[in-house]
Tab-separated table of C-alpha atoms and ligand atoms in Angstrom:
chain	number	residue	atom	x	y	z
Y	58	UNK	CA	-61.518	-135.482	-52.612
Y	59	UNK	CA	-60.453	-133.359	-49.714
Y	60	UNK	CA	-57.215	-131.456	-50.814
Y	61	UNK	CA	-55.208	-130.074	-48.066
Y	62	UNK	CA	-55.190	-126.218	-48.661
Y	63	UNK	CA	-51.431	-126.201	-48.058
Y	64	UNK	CA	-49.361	-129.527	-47.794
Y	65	UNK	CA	-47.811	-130.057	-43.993
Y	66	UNK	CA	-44.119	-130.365	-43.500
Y	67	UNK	CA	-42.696	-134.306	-43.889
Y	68	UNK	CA	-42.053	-135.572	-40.914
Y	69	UNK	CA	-38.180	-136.608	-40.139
Y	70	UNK	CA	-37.433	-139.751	-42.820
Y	71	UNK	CA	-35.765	-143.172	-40.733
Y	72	UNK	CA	-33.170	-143.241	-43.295
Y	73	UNK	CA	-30.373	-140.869	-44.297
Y	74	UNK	CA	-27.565	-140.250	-46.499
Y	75	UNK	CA	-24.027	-138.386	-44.411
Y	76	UNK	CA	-22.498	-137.184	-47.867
Y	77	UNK	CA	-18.507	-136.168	-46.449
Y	78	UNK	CA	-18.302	-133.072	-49.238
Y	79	UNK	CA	-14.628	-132.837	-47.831
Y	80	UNK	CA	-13.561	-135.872	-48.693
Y	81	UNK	CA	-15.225	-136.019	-52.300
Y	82	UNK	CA	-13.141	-132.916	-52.978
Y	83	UNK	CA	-10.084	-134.510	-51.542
Y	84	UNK	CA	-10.918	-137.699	-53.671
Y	85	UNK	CA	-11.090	-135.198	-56.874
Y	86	UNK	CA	-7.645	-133.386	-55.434
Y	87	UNK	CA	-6.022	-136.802	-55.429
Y	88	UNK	CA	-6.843	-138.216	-58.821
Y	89	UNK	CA	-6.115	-134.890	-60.286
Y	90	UNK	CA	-2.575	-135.099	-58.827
Y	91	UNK	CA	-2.615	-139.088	-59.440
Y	92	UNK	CA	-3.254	-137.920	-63.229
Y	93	UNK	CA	0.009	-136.172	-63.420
Y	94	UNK	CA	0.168	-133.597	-66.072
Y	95	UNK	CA	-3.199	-134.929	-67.625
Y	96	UNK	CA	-6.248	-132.839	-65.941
Y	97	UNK	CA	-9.093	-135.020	-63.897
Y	98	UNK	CA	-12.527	-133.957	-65.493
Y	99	UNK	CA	-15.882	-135.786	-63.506
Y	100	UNK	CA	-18.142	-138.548	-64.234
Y	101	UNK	CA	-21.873	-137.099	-62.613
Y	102	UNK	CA	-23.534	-139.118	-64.731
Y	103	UNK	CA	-26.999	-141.317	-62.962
Y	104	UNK	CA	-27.214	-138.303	-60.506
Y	105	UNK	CA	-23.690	-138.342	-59.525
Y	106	UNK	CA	-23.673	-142.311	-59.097
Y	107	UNK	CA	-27.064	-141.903	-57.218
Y	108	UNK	CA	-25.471	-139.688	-54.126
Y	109	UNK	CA	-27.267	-136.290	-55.709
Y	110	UNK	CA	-25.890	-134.175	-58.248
Y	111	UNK	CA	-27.030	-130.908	-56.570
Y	112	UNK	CA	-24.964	-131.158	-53.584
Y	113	UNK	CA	-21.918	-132.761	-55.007
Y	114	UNK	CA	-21.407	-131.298	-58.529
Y	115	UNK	CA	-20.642	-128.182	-56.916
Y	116	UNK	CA	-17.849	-129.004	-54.661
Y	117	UNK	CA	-16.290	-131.023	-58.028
Y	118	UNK	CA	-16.053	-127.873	-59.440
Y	119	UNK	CA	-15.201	-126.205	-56.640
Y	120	UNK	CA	-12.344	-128.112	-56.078
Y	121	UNK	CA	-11.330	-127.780	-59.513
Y	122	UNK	CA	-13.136	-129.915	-62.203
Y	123	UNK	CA	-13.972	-128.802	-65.542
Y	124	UNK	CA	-14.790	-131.426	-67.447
Y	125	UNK	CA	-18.119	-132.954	-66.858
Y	126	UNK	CA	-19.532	-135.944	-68.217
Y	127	UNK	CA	-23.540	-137.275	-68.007
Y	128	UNK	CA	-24.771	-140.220	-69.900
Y	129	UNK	CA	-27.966	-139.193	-71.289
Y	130	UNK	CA	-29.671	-136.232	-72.713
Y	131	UNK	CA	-31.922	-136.170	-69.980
Y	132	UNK	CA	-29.278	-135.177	-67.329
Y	133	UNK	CA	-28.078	-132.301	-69.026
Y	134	UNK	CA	-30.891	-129.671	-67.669
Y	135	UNK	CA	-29.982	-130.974	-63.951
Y	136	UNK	CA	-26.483	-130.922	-64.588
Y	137	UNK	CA	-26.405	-127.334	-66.372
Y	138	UNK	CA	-27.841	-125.756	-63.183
Y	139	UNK	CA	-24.299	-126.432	-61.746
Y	140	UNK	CA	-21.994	-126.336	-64.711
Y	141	UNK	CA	-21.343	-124.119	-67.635
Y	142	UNK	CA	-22.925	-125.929	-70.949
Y	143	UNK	CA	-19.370	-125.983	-72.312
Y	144	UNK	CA	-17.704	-127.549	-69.684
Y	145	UNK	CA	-20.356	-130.712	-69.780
Y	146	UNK	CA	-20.193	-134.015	-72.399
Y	147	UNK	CA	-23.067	-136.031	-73.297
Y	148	UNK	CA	-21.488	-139.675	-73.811
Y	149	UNK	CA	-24.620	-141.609	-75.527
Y	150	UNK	CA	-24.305	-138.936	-78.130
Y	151	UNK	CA	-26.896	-138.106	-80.988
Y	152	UNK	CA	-28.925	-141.125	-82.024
Y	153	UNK	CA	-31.203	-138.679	-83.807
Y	154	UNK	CA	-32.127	-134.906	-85.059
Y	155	UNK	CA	-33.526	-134.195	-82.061
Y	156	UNK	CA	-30.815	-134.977	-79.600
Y	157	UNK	CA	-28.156	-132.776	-81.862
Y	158	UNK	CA	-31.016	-129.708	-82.199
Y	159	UNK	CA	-30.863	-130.480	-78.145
Y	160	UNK	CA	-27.231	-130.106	-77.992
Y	161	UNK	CA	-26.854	-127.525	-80.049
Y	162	UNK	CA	-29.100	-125.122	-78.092
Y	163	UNK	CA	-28.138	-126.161	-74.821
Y	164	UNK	CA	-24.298	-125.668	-75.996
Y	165	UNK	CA	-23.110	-128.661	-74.570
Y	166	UNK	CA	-20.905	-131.068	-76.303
Y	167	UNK	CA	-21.839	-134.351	-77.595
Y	168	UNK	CA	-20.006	-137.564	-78.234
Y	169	UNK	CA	-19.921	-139.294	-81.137
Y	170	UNK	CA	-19.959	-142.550	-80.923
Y	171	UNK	CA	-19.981	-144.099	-84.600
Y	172	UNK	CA	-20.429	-143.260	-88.370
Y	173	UNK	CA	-23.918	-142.579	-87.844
Y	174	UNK	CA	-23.609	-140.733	-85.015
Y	175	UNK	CA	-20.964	-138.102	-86.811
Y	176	UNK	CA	-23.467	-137.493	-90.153
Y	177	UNK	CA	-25.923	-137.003	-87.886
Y	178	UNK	CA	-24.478	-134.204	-85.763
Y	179	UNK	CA	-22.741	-132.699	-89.193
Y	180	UNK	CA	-26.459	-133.088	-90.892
Y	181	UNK	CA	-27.745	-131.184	-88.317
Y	182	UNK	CA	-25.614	-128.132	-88.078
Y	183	UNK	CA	-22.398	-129.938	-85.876
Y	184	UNK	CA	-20.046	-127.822	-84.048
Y	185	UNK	CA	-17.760	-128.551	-81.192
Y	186	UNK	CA	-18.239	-132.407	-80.270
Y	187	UNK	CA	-16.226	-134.911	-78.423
Y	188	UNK	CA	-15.301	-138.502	-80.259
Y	189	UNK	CA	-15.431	-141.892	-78.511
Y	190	UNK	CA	-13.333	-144.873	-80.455
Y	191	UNK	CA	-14.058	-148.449	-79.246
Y	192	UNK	CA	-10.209	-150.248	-78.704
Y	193	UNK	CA	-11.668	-153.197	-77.577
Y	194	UNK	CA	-14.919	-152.583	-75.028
Y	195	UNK	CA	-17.724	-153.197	-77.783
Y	196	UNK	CA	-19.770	-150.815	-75.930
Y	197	UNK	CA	-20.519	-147.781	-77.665
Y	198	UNK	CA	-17.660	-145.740	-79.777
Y	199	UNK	CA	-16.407	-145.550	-83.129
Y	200	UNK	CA	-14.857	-149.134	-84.764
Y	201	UNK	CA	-10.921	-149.013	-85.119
Y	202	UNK	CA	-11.647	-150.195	-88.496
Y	203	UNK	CA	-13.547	-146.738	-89.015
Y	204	UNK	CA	-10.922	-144.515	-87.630
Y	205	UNK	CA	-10.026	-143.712	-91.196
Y	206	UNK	CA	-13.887	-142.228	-92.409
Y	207	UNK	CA	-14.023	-139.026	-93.681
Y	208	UNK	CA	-16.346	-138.560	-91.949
Y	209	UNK	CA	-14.175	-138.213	-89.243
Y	210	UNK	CA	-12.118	-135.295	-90.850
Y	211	UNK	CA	-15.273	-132.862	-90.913
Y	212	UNK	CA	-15.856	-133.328	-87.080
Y	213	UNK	CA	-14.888	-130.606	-84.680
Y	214	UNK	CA	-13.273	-133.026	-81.886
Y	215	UNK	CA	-12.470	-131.130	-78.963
Y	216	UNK	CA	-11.893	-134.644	-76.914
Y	217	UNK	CA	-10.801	-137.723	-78.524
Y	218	UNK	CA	-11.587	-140.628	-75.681
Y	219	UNK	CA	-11.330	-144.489	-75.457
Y	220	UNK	CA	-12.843	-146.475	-72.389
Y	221	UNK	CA	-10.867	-149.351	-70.912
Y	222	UNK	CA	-12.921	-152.100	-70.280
Y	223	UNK	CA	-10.678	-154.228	-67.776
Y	224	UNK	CA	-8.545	-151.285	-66.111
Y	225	UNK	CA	-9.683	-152.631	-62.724
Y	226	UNK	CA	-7.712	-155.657	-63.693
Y	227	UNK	CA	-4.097	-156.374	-64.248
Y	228	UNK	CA	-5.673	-157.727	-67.860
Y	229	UNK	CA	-3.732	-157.957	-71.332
Y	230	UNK	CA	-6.486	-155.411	-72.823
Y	231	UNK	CA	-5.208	-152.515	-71.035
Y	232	UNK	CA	-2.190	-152.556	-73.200
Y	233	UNK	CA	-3.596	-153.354	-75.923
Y	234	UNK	CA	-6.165	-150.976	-75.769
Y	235	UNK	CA	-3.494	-147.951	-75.208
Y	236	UNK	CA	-1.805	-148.999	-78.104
Y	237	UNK	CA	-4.979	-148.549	-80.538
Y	238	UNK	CA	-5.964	-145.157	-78.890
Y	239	UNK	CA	-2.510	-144.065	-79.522
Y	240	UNK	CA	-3.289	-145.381	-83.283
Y	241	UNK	CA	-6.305	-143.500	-83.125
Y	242	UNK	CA	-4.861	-140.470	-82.269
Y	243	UNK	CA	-2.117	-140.812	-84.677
Y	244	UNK	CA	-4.991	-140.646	-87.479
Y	245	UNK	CA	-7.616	-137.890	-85.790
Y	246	UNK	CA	-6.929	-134.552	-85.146
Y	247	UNK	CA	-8.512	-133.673	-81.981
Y	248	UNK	CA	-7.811	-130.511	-78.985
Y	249	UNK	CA	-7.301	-133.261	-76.330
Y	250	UNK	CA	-7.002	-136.963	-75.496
Y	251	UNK	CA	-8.586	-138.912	-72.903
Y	252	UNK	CA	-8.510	-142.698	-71.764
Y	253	UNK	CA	-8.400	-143.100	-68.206
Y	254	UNK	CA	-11.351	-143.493	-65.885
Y	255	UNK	CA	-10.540	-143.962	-62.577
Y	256	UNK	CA	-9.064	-147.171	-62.536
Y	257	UNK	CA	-7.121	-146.623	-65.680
Y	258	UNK	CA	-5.523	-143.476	-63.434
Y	259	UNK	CA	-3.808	-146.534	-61.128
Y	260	UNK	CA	-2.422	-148.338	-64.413
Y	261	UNK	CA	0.429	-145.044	-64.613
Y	262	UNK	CA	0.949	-141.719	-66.536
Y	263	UNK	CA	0.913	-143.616	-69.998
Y	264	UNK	CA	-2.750	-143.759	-69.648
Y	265	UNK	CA	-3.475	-140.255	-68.619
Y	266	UNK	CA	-3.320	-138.397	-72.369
Y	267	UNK	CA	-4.425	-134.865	-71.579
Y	268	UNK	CA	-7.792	-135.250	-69.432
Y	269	UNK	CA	-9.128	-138.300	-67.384
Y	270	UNK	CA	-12.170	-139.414	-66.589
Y	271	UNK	CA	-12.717	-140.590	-62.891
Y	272	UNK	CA	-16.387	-141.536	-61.833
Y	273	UNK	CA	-16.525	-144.133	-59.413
Y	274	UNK	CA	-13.258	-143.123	-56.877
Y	275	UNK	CA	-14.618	-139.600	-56.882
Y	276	UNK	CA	-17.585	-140.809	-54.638
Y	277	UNK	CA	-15.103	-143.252	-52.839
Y	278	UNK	CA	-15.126	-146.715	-54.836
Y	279	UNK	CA	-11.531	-148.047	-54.566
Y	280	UNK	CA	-11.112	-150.730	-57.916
Y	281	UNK	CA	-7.383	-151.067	-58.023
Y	282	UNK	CA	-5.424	-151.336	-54.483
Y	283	UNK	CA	-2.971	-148.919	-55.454
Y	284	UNK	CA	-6.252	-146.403	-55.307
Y	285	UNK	CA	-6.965	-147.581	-51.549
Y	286	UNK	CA	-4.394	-145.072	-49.725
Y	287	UNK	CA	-5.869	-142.031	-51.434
Y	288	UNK	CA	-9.626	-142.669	-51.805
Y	289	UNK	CA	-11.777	-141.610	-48.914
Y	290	UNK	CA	-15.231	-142.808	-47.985
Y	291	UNK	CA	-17.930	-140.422	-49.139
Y	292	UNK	CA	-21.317	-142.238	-48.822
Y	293	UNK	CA	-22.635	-142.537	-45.443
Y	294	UNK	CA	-25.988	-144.480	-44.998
Y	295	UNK	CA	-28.053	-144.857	-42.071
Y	296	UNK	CA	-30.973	-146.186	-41.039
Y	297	UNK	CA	-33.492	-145.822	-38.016
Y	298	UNK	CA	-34.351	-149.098	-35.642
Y	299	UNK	CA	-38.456	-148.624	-35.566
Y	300	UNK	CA	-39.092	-151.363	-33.117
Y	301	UNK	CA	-37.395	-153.325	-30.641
Y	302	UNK	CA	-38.726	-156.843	-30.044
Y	303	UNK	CA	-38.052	-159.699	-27.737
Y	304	UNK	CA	-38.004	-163.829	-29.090
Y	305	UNK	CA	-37.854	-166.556	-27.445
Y	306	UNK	CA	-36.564	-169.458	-28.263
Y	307	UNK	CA	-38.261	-170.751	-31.463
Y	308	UNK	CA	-39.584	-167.486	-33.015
Y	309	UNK	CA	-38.182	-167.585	-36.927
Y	310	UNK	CA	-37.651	-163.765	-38.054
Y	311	UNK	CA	-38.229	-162.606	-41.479
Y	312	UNK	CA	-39.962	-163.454	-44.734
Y	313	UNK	CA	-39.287	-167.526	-44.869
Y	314	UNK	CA	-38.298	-167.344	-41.521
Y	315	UNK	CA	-34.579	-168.427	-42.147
Y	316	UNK	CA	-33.492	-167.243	-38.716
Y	317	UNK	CA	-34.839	-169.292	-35.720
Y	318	UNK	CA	-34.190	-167.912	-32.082
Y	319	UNK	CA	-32.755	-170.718	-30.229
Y	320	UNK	CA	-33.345	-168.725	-26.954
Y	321	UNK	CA	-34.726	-165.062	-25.685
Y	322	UNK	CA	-32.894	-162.431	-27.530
Y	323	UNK	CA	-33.990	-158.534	-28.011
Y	324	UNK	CA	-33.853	-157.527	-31.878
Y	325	UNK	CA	-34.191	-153.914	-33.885
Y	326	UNK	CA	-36.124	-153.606	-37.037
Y	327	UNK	CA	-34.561	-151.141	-38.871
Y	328	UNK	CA	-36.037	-149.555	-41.649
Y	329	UNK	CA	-33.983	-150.155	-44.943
Y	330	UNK	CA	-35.129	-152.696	-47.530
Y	331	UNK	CA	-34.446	-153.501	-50.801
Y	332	UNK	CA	-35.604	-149.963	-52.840
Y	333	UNK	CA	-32.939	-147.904	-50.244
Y	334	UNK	CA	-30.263	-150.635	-52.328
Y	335	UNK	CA	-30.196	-152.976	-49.380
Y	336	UNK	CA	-30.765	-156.515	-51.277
Y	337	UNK	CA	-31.107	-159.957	-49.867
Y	338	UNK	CA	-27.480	-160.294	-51.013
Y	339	UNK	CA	-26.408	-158.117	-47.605
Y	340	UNK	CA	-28.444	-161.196	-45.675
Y	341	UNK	CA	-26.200	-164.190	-45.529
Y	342	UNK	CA	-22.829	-162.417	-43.899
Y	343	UNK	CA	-24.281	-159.217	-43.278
Y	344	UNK	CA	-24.219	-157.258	-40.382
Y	345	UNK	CA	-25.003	-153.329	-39.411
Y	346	UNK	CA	-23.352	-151.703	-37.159
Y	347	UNK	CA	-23.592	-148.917	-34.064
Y	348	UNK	CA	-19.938	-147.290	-34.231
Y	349	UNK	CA	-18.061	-150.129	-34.129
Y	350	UNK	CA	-20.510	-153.341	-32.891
Y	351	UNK	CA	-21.370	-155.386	-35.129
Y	352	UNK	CA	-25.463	-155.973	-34.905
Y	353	UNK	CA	-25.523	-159.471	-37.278
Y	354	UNK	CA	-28.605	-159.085	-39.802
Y	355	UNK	CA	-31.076	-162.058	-38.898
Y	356	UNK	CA	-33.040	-163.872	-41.729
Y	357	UNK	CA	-33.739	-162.020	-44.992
Y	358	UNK	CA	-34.469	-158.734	-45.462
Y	359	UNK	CA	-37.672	-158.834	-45.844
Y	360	UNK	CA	-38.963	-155.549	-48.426
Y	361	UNK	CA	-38.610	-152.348	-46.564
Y	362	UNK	CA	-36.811	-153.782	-43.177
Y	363	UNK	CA	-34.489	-155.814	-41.700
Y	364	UNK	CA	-33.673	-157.186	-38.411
Y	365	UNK	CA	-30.769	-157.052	-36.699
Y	366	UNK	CA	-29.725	-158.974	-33.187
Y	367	UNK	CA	-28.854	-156.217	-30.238
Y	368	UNK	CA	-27.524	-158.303	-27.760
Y	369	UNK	CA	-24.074	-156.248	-28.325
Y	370	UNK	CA	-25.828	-153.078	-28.126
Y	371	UNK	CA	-28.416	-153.087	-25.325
Y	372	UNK	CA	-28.680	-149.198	-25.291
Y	373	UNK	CA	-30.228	-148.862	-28.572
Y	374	UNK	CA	-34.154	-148.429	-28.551
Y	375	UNK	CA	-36.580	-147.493	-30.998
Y	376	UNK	CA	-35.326	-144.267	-33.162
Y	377	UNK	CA	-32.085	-144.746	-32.756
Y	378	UNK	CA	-29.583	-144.914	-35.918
Y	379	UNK	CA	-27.507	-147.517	-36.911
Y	380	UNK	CA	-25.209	-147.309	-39.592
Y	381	UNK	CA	-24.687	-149.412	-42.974
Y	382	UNK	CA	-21.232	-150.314	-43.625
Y	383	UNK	CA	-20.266	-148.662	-46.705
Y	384	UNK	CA	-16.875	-148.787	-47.153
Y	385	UNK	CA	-17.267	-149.549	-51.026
Y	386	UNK	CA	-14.431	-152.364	-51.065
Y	387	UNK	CA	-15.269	-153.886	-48.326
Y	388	UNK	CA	-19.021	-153.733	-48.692
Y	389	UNK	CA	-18.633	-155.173	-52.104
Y	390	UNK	CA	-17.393	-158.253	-50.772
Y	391	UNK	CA	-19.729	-158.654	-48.008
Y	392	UNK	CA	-22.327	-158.089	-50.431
Y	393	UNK	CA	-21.303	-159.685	-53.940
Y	394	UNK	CA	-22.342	-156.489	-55.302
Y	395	UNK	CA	-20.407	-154.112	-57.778
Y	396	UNK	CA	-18.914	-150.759	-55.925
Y	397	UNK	CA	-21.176	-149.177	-58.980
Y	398	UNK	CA	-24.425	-150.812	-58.345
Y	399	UNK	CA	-23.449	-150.336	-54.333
Y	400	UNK	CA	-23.823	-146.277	-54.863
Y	401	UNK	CA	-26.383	-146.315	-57.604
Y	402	UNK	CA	-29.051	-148.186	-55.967
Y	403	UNK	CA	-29.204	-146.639	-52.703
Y	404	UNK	CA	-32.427	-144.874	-54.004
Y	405	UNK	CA	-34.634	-141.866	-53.170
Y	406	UNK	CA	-36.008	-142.478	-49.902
Y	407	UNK	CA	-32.891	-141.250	-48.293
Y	408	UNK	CA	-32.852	-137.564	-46.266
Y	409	UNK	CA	-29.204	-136.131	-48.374
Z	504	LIG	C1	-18.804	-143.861	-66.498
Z	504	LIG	C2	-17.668	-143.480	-67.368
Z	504	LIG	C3	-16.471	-143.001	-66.822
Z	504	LIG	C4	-16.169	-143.077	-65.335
Z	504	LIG	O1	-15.782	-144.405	-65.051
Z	504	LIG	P1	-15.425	-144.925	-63.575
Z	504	LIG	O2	-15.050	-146.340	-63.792
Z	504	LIG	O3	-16.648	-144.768	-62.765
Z	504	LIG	O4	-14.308	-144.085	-63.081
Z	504	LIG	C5	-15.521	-142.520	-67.676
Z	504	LIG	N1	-15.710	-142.546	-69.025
Z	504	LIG	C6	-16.825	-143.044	-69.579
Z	504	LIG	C7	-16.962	-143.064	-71.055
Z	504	LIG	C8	-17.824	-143.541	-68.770
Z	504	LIG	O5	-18.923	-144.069	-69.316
């Protein structure tokens, strides 16, 4: 094989990510001040909900956070490059020896999320740990009927935490999940409390404790209404049109050619597909847009492109961008897809 003695610069990518650092700190600023006397820590778990931890951890904690939060021990060498080990919490917590000897010499704090979870980290030298309690999720977390454990009593729980499974609802289990953390609490010592996520910081000041935990509105996700006046847009995707084509009347576009031409009409492929997060759901009511024109999406998108109609754009040619409308509400409706899985599938092929 021929190797290339020294690899040539990539050429410029047809798709890219406009990441508005501004208005992520702005969306920390107002949750912060939304969480009254309660401190907003930072979800930046999944690579920062797939926008890129590198360039927005920093301006969290820039803009005050210090209270981090990744999922899995995997994140926690990324995430260390751009916050202190004792600031961070690892929430799938210990399953074994060698996630606690992990914790341990990293320094960073892990949550215990049951019984087994606890004798592990104690077994293995323990130390200053965070402690989930399930109050009605049945996701991961200690059982209220387990809040009582000695075990319990020999853990060093700098945050005691609950996650509300239905705060993006006006649903009976927020209440009655407040009143078994405040059970909870009643029974474990523990430095702070925390409940909230972000759309638990919309259900009022009872639900703050002494830290929340915002994740989605930080990178602009809006899941209660009273969130929508002080969440801004952070995500901003485009894509490049790679060819412009002419049909006549009769020409079907797209895998299964859904879309027939019913008379001559110029189109742009543009090059986003379904690893960049753009799915087939986008297709049926789906349209990109240049500023503010709508270009409808024609047919399916069809792998790595899709094609849009440009009769109410007839300046665009080939390399010019178009943007995807990513206003998380609104694109969630368009697309039937959760504001989550909106930002964590946008995938890698985008320049950040
Ligand atoms: C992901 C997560 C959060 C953040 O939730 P959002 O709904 O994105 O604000 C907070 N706490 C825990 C335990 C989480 O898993």
């Amino acid at each position: 094989m021929n190797k290339l003695p020294e690899f040539p610069p990539e050429p410029p990518r047809t798709l890219r990510l406009r990441l508005d650092l501004e208005a992520l700190a702005q969306n920390w600023r107002a949750l912060d001040r939304l969480s009254g006397s309660a401190a907003a820590g930072a979800a930046i778990k999944a690579d920062c909900y797939g926008l890129g931890l590198s360039a927005l951890a920093p301006v969290l904690r820039e803009a005050g956070a210090r209270d981090f939060l990744v999922a899995h021990w995997s994140e926690v060498a990324g995430a260390l490059e751009y916050v202190p080990a004792a600031e961070l919490s690892v929430l799938h917590g210990p399953m074994n020896a060698a996630d606690a000897a992990f914790a341990r010499a990293t320094g960073v704090r892990p949550v215990i999320n049951s019984v087994h979870q606890a004798t592990v980290w104690i077994e293995n030298g323990g130390g200053p740990c965070d402690l989930m309690i399930d109050t009605g999720i049945n996701r991961l977390g200690l059982p209220m009927s387990e809040i009582g454990n000695e075990i319990g009593a020999k853990l060093d729980v700098e945050v005691l935490m609950s996650h509300l499974a239905s705060a993006d609802e006006d649903s009976g289990l927020n209440a009655a999940q407040l009143q078994r953390f405040t059970q909870a609490c009643a029974v474990i010592p523990a430095s702070r409390r925390s409940l909230a996520n972000s759309a638990g910081i919309a259900l009022g000041r009872d639900y703050a404790f002494d830290l929340t935990r915002p994740g989605l509105s930080l990178y602009g996700g809006v899941p209660r209404d009273e969130l929508g006046a002080h969440i801004r847009q952070v995500a901003f995707p485009q894509a490049a049109i790679i060819q412009c084509r002419k049909l006549k009347a009769g020409d079907a576009v797209g895998y299964n050619g859904i879309f027939t031409a019913s008379g001559p009409m110029r189109v742009g492929v543009v090059s986003i597909g379904y690893a960049d997060g753009f799915l087939r759901c986008w297709g049926l009511n789906g349209a990109l847009q240049h500023g503010e024109v709508l270009l409808p999406l024609l047919g399916k998108v069809s792998m790595d492109m899709v094609i849009v109609d440009l009769a109410a754009a007839p300046e665009l040619a080939e390399g010019d961008w178009v943007d995807v409308p990513y206003n998380l509400p609104d694109a969630s409706v368009t697309s039937g897809l959760s504001q989550y899985e909106l930002l964590t599938t946008l995938g890698r092929r985008f320049t950040r």
